[in-house]
PDB file of C-alpha atoms in Angstrom:
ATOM      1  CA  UNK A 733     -20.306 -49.714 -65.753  1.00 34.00           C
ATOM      2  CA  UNK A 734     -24.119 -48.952 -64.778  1.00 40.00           C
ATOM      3  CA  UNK A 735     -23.672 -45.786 -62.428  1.00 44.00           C
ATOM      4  CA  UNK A 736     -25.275 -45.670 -58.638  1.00 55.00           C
ATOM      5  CA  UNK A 737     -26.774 -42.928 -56.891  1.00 56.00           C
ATOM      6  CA  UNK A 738     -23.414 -42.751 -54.590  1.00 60.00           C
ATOM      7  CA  UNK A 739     -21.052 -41.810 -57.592  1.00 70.00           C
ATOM      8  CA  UNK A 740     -23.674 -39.783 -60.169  1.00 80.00           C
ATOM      9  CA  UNK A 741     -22.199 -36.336 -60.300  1.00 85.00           C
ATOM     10  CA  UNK A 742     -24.005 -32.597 -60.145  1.00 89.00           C
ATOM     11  CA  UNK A 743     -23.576 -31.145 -63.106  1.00 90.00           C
ATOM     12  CA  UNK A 744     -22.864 -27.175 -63.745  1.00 92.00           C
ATOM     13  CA  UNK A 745     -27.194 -26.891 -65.130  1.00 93.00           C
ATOM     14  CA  UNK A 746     -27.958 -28.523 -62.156  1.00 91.00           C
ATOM     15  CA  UNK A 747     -25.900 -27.035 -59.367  1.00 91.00           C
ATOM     16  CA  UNK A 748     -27.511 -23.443 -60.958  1.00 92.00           C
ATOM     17  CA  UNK A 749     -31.326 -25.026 -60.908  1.00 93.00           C
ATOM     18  CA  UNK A 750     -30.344 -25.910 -57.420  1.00 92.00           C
ATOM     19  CA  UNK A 751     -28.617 -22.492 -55.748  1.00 91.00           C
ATOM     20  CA  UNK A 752     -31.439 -20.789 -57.972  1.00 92.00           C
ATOM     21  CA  UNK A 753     -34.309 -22.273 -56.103  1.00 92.00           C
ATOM     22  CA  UNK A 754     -32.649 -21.969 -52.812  1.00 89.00           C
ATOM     23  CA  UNK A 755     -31.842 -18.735 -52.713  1.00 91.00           C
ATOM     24  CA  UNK A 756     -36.069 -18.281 -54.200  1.00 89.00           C
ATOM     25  CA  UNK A 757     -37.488 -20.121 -50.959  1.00 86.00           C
ATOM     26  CA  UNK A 758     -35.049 -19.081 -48.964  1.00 85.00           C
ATOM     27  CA  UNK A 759     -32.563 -16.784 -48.870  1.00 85.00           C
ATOM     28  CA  UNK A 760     -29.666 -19.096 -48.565  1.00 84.00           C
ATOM     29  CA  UNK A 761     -27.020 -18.007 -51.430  1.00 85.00           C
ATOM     30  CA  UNK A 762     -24.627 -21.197 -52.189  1.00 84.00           C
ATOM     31  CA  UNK A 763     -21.648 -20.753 -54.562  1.00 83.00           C
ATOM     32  CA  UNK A 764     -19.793 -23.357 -57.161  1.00 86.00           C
ATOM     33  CA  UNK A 765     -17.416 -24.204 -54.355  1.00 83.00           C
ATOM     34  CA  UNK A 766     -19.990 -25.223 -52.447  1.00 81.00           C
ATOM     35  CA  UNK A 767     -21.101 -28.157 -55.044  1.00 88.00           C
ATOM     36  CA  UNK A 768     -19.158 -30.811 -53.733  1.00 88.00           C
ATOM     37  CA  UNK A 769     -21.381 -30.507 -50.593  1.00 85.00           C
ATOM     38  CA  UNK A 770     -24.433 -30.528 -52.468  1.00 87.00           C
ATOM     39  CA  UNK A 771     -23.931 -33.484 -54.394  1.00 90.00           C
ATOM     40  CA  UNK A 772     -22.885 -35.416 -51.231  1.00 88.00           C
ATOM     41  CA  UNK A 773     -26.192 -34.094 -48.926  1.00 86.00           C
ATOM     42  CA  UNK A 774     -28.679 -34.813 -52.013  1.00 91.00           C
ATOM     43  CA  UNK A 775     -27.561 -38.092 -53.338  1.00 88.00           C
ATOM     44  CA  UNK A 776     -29.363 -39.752 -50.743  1.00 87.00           C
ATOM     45  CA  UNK A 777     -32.906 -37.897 -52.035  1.00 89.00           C
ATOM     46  CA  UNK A 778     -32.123 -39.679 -54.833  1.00 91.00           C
ATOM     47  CA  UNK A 779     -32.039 -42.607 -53.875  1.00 89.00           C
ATOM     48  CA  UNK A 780     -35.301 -42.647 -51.725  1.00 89.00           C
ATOM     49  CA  UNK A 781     -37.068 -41.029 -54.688  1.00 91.00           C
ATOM     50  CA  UNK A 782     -36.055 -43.480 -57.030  1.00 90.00           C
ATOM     51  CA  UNK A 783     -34.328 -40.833 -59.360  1.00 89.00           C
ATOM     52  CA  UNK A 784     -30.905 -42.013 -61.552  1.00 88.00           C
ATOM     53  CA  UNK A 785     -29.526 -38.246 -61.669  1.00 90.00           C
ATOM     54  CA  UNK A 786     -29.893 -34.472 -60.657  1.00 92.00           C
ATOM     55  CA  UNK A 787     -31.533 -33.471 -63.987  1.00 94.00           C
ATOM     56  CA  UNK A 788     -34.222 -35.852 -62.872  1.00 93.00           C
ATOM     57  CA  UNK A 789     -34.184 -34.213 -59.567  1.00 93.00           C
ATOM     58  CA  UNK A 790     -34.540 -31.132 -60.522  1.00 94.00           C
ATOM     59  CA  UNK A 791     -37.589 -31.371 -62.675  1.00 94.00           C
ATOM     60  CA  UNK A 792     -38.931 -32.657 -59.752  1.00 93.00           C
ATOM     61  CA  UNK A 793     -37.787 -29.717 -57.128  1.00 92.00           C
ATOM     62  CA  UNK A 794     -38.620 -26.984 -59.787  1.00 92.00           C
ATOM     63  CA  UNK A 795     -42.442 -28.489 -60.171  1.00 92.00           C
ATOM     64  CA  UNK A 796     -45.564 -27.332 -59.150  1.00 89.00           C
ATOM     65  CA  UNK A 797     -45.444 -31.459 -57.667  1.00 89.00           C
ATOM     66  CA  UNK A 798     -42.059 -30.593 -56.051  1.00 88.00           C
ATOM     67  CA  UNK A 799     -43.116 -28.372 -52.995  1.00 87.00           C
ATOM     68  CA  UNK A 800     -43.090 -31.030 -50.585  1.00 88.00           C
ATOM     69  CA  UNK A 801     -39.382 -32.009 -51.738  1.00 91.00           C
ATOM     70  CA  UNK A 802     -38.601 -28.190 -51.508  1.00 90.00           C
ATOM     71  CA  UNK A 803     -38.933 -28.751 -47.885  1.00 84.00           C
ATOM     72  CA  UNK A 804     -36.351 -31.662 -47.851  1.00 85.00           C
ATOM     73  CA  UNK A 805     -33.795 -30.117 -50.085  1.00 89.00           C
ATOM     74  CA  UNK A 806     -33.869 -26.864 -47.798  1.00 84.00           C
ATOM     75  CA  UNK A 807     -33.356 -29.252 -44.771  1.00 82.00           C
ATOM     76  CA  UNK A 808     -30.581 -30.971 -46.501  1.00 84.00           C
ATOM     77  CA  UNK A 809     -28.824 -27.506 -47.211  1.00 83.00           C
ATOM     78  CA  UNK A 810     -28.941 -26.313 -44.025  1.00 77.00           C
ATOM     79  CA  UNK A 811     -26.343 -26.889 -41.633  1.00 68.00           C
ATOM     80  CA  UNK A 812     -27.981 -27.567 -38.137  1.00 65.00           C
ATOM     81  CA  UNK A 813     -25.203 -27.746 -35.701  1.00 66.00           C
ATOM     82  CA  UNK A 814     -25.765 -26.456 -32.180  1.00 78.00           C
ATOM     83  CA  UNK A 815     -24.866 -27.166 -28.820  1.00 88.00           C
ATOM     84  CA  UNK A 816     -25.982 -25.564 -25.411  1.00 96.00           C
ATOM     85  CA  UNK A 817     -24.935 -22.134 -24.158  1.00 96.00           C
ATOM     86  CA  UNK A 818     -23.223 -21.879 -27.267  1.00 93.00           C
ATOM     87  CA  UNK A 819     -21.286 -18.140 -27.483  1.00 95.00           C
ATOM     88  CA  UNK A 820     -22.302 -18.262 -23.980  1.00 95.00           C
ATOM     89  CA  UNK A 821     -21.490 -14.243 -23.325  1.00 97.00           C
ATOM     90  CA  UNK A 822     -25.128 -13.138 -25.231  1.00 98.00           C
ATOM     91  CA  UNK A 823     -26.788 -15.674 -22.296  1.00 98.00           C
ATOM     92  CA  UNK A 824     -24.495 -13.264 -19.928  1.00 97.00           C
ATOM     93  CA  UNK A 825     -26.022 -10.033 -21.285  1.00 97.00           C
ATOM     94  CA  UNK A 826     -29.267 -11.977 -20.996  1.00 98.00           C
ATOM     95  CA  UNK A 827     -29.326 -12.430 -17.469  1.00 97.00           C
ATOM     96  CA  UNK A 828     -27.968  -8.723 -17.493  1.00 97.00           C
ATOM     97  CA  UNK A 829     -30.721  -7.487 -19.459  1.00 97.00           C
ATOM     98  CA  UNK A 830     -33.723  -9.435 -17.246  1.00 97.00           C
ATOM     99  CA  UNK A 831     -32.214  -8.536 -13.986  1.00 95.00           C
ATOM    100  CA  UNK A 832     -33.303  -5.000 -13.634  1.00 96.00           C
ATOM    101  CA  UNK A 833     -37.307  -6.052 -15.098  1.00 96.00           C
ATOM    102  CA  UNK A 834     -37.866  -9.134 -12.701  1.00 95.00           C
ATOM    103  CA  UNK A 835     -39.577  -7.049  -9.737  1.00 94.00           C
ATOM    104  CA  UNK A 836     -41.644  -5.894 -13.068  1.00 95.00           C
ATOM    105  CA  UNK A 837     -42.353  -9.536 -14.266  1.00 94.00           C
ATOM    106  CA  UNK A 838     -42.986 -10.351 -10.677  1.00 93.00           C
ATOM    107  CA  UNK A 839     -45.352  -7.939 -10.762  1.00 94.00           C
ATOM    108  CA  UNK A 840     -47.541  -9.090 -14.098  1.00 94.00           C
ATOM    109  CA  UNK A 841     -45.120  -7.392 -16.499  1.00 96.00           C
ATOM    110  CA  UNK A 842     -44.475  -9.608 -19.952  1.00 97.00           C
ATOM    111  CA  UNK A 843     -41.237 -10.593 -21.534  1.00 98.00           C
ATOM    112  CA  UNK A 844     -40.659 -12.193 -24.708  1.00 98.00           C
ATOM    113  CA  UNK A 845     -37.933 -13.958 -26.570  1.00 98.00           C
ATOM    114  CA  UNK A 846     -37.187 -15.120 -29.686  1.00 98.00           C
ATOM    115  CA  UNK A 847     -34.732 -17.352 -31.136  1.00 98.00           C
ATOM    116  CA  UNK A 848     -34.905 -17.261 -35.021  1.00 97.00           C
ATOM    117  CA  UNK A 849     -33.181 -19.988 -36.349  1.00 93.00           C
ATOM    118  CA  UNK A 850     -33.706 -22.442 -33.337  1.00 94.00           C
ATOM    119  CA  UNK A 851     -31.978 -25.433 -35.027  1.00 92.00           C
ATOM    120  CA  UNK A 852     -32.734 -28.068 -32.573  1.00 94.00           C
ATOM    121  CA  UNK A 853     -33.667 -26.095 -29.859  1.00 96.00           C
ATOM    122  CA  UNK A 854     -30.544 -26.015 -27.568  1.00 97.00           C
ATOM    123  CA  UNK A 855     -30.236 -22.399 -27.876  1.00 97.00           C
ATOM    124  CA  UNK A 856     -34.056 -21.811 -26.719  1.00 98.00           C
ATOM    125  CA  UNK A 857     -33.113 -24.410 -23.556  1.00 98.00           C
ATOM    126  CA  UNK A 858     -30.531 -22.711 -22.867  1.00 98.00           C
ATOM    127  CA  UNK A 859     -31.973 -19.258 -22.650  1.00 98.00           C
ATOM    128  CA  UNK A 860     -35.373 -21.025 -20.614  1.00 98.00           C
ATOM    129  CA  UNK A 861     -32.326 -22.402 -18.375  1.00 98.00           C
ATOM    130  CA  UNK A 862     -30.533 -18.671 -18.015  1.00 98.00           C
ATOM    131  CA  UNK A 863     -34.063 -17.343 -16.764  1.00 97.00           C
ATOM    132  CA  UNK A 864     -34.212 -20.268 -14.079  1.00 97.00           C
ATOM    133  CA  UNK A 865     -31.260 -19.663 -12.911  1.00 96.00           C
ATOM    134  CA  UNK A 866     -32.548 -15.987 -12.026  1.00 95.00           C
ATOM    135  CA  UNK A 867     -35.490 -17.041 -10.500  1.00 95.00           C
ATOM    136  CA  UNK A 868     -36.750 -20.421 -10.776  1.00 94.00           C
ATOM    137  CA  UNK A 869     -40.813 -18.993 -10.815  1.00 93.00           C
ATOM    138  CA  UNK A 870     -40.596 -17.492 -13.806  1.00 94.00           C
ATOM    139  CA  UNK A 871     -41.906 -20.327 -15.333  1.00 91.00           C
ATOM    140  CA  UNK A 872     -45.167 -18.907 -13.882  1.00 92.00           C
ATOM    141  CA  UNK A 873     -44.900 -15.505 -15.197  1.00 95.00           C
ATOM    142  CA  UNK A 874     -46.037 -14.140 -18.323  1.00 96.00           C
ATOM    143  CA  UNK A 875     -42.440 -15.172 -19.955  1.00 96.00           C
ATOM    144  CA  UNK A 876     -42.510 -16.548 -23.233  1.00 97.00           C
ATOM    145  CA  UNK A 877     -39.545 -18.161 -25.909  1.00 98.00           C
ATOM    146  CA  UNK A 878     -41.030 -18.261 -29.499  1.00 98.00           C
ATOM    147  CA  UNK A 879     -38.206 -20.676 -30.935  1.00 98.00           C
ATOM    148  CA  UNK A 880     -38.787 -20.838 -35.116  1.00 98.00           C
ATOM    149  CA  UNK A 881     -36.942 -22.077 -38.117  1.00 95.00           C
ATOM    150  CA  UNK A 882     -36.869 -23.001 -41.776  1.00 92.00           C
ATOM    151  CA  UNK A 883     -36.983 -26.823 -41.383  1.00 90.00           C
ATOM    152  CA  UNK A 884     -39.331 -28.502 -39.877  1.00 89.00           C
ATOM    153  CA  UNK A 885     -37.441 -31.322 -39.365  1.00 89.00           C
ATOM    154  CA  UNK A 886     -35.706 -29.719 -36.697  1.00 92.00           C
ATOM    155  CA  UNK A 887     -38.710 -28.327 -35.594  1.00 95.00           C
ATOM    156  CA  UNK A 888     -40.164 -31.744 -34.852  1.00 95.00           C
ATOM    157  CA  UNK A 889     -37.113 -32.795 -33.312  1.00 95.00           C
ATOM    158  CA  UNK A 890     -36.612 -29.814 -30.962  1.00 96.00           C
ATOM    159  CA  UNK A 891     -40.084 -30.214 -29.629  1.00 96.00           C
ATOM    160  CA  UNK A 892     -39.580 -33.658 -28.217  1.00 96.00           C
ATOM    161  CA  UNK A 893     -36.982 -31.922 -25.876  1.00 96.00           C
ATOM    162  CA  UNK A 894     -35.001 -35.298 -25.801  1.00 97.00           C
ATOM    163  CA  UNK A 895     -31.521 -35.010 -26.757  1.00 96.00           C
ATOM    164  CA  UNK A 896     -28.782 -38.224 -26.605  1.00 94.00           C
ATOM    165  CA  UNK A 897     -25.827 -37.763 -24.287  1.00 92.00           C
ATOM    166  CA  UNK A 898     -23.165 -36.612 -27.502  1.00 91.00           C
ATOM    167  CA  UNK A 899     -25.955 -33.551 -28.247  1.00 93.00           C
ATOM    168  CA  UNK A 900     -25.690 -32.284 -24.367  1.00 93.00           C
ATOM    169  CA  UNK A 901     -21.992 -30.489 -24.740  1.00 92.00           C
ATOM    170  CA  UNK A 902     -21.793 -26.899 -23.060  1.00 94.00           C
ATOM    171  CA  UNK A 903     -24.334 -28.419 -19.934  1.00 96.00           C
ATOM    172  CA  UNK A 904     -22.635 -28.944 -16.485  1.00 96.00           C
ATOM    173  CA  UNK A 905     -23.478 -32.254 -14.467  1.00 95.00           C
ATOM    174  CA  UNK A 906     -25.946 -30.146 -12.361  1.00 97.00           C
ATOM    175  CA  UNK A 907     -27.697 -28.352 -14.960  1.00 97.00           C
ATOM    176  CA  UNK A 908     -28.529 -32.103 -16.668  1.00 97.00           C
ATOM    177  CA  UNK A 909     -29.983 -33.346 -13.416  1.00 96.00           C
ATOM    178  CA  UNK A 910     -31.193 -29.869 -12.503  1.00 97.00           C
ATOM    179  CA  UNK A 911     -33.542 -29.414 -15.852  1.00 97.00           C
ATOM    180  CA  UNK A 912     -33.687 -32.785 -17.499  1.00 97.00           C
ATOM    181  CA  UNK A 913     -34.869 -36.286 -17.071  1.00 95.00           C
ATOM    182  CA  UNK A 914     -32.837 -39.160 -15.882  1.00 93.00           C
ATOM    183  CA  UNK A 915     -31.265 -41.335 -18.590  1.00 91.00           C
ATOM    184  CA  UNK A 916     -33.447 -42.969 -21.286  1.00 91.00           C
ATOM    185  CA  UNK A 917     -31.952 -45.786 -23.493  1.00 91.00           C
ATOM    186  CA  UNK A 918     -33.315 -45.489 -27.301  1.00 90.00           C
ATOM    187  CA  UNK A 919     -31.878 -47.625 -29.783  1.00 85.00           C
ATOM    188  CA  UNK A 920     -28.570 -48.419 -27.375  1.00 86.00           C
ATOM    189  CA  UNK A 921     -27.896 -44.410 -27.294  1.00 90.00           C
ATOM    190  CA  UNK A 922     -28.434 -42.634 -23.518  1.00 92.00           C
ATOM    191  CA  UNK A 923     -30.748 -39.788 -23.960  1.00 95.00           C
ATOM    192  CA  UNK A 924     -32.441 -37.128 -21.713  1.00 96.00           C
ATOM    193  CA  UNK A 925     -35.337 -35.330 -22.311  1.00 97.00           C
ATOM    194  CA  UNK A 926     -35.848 -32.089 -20.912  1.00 98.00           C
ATOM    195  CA  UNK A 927     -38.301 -31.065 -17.960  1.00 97.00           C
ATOM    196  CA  UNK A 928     -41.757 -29.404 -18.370  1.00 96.00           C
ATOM    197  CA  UNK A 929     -40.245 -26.327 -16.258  1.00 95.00           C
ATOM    198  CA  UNK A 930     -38.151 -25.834 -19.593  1.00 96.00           C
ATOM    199  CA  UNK A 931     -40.626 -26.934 -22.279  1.00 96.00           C
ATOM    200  CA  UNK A 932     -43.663 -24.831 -21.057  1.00 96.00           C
ATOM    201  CA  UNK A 933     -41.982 -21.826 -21.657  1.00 97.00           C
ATOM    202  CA  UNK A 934     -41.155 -22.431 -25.153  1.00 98.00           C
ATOM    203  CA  UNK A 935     -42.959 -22.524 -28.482  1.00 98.00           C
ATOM    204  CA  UNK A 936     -41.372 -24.215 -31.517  1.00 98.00           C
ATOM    205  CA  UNK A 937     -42.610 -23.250 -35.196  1.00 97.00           C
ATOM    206  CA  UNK A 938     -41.984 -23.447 -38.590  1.00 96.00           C
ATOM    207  CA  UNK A 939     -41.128 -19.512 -40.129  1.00 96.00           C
ATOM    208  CA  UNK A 940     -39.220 -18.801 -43.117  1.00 94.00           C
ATOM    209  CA  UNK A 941     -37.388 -15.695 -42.397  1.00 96.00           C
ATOM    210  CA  UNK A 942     -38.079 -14.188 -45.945  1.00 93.00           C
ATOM    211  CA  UNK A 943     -42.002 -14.302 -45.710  1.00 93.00           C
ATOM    212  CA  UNK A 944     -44.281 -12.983 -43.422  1.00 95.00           C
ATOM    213  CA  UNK A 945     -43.986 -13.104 -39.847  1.00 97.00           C
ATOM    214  CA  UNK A 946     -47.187 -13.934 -37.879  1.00 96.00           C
ATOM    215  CA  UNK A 947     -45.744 -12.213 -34.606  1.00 97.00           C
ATOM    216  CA  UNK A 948     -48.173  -8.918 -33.352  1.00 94.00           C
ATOM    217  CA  UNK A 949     -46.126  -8.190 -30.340  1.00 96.00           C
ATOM    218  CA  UNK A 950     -42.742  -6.747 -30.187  1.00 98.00           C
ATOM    219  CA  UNK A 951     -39.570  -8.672 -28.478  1.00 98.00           C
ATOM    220  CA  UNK A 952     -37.488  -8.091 -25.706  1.00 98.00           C
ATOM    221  CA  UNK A 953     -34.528  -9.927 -26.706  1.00 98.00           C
ATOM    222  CA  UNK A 954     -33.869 -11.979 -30.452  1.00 98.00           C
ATOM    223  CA  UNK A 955     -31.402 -14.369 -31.025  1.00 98.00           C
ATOM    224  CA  UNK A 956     -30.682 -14.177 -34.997  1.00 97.00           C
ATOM    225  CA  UNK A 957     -27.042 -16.509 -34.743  1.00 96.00           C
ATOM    226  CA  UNK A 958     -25.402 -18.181 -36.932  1.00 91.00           C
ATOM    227  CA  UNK A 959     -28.568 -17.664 -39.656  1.00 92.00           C
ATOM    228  CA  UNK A 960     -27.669 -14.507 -41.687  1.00 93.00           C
ATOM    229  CA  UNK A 961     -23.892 -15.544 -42.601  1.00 88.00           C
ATOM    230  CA  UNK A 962     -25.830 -18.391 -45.159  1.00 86.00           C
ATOM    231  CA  UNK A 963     -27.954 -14.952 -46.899  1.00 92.00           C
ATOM    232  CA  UNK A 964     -26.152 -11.969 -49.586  1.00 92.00           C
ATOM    233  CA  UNK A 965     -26.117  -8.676 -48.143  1.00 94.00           C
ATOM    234  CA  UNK A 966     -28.601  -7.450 -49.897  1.00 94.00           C
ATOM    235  CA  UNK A 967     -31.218 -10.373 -48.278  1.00 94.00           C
ATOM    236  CA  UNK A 968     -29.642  -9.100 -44.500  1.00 96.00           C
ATOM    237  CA  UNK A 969     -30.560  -5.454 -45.469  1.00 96.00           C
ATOM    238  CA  UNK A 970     -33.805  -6.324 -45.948  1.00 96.00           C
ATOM    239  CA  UNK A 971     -33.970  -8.156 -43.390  1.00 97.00           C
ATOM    240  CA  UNK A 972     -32.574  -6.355 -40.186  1.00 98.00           C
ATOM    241  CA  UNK A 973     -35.151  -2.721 -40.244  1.00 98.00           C
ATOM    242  CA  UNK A 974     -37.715  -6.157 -39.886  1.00 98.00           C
ATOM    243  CA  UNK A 975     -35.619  -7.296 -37.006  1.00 98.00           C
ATOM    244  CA  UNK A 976     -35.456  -3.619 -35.771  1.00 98.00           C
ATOM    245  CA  UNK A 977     -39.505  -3.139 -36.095  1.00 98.00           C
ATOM    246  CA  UNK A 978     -39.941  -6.754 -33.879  1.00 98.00           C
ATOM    247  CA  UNK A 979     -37.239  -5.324 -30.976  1.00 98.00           C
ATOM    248  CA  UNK A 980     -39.134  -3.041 -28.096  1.00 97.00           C
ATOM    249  CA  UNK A 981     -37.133   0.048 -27.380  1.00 96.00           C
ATOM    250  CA  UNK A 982     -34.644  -1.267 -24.710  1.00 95.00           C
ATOM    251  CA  UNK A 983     -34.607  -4.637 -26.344  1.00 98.00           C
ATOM    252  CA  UNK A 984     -31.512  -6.937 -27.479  1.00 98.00           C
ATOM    253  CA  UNK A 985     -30.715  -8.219 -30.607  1.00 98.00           C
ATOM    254  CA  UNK A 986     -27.341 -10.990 -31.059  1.00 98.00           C
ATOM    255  CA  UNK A 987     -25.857 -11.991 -33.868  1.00 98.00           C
ATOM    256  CA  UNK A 988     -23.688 -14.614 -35.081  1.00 94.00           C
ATOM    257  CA  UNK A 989     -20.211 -14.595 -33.739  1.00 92.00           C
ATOM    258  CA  UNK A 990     -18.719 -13.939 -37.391  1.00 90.00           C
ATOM    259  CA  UNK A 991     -21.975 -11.916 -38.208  1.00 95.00           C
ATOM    260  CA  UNK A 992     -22.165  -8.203 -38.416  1.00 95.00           C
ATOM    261  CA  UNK A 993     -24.901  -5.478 -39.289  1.00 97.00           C
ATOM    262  CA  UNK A 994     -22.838  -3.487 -42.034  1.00 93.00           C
ATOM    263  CA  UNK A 995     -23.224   0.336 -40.803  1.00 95.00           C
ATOM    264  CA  UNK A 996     -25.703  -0.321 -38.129  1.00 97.00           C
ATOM    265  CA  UNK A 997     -27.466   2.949 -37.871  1.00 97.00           C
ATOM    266  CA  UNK A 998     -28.899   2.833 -41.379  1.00 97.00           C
ATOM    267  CA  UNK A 999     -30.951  -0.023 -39.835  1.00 97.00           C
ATOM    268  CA  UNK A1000     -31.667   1.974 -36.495  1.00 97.00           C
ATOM    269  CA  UNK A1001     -29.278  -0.190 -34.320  1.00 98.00           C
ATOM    270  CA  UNK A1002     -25.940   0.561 -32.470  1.00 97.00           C
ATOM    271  CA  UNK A1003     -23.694  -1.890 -31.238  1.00 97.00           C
ATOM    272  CA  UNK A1004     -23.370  -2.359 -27.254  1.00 97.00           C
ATOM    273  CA  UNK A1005     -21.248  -5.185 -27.346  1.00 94.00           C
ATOM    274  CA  UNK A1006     -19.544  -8.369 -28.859  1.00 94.00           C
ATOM    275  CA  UNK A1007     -22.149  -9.108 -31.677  1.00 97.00           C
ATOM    276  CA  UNK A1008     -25.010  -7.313 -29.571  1.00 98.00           C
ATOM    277  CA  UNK A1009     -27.105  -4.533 -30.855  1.00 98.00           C
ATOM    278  CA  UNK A1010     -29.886  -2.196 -29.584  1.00 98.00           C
ATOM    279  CA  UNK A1011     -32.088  -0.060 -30.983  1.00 94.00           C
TER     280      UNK A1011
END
């Protein structure tokens, strides 16, 4: 029997070519029991490139023709589940942490976020949201939410600010009618699309946390979450003293919920709080 994209299996040379290049471009470390998954999100890149196995596919990846395809087979990989307010207690110590500086910001002082790893943007909503709720003019103020990640897929998406009814979980009734749209029908599906008040505070971007970072000016608060737990320990080392270099003085940095900064103070953080860290 002839076989199909949906059954053609990943073998061991493959899975290897595969993790290999991944961890290259970016960071992300995936082991053998992890192959299953691989198979399953990849078949279907296959299938639109016209490709009978992974061999095939990964002469392709691996090729100086294949850096477009990189792109997809990063996006496949990575897992891009979010919801709003999600571990809602670091958009707690937010509010905590702004409260003090608003007579400042009020004032022409500057305050800058970032959330690396944005997925599709409900965490950077939800912190423009938790700095409304403070005061609803600082969408005037020099106030800023750089929102990045790997894929630009997401990217793309998260820009558009319009999210279907199943993607709104963690958002009361008021904040919905508060910050976003009223109901658009797409394709049978309710969406709503969030307000300018929200969306001219935040920049979306491509940024692949293992190259360069554009950024000049330091942060007041970074949201890292759920991003590092996919990268070795030795990739995180190298990564938080960057992390510590982009964090002003009295800034924030939170962390994954099952994400920790192994012996903080080697890095020039201590820990304040559940998965919070200062310099």
């Amino acid at each position: 029997m002839q076989t199909t994209v949906q059954n053609v299996p990943l073998d061991a040379a493959s899975f290897r070519a595969i993790a290999d290049l991944a961890y290259r471009e970016s960071g992300l470390t995936l082991v053998e029991e992890k192959a299953s998954m691989i198979q399953s999100r990849l078949r279907h890149r296959l299938r639109d490139l016209g490709l009978s196995d992974f061999p095939a596919y990964c002469a392709l990846v691996t090729s100086e023709q294949g850096k477009q395809e990189r792109q997809y087979l990063i996006s496949a990989l990575t897992t891009n589940v979010s919801h709003f307010f999600r571990e809602n207690h670091h958009f707690d110590a937010l509010k905590g942490h702004l409260a003090p500086r608003l007579e400042a910001l009020r004032r022409g002082g500057a305050y800058r976020i970032w959330s690396a790893g944005c997925s599709n943007g409900q965490e950077a909503l939800s912190t423009a949201i938790t700095l409304l709720s403070l005061d609803p003019t600082l969408s005037t103020r020099d106030l800023r939410i750089l929102a990045t990640d790997i894929d630009a897929q997401v990217v793309q998406f998260a820009r558009r600010g319009l999210y279907p009814k199943r993607m709104m979980n963690g958002l009361s009734e008021q904040q919905i009618v508060t910050y976003f749209g009223p109901q658009e029908h797409i394709d049978g599906e309710a969406h709503h699309r969030a307000k300018p008040m929200l969306t001219q505070m935040i920049r979306f971007n491509t940024l692949n946390l293992l190259h360069q970072w554009p950024m000049k000016r330091q942060f007041d608060i970074i949201f890292c979450r759920n991003v590092v737990i996919y990268f070795d320990l030795e990739t995180q080392n190298m990564l938080w003293p960057r992390f510590q270099k982009m964090l002003r003085d009295d800034g924030l940095l939170f962390l994954g919920h099952s994400e920790r900064i192994v012996h903080p103070e080697r890095f020039g953080f201590r820990c304040i709080g559940q998965t919070t860290y200062t310099k």
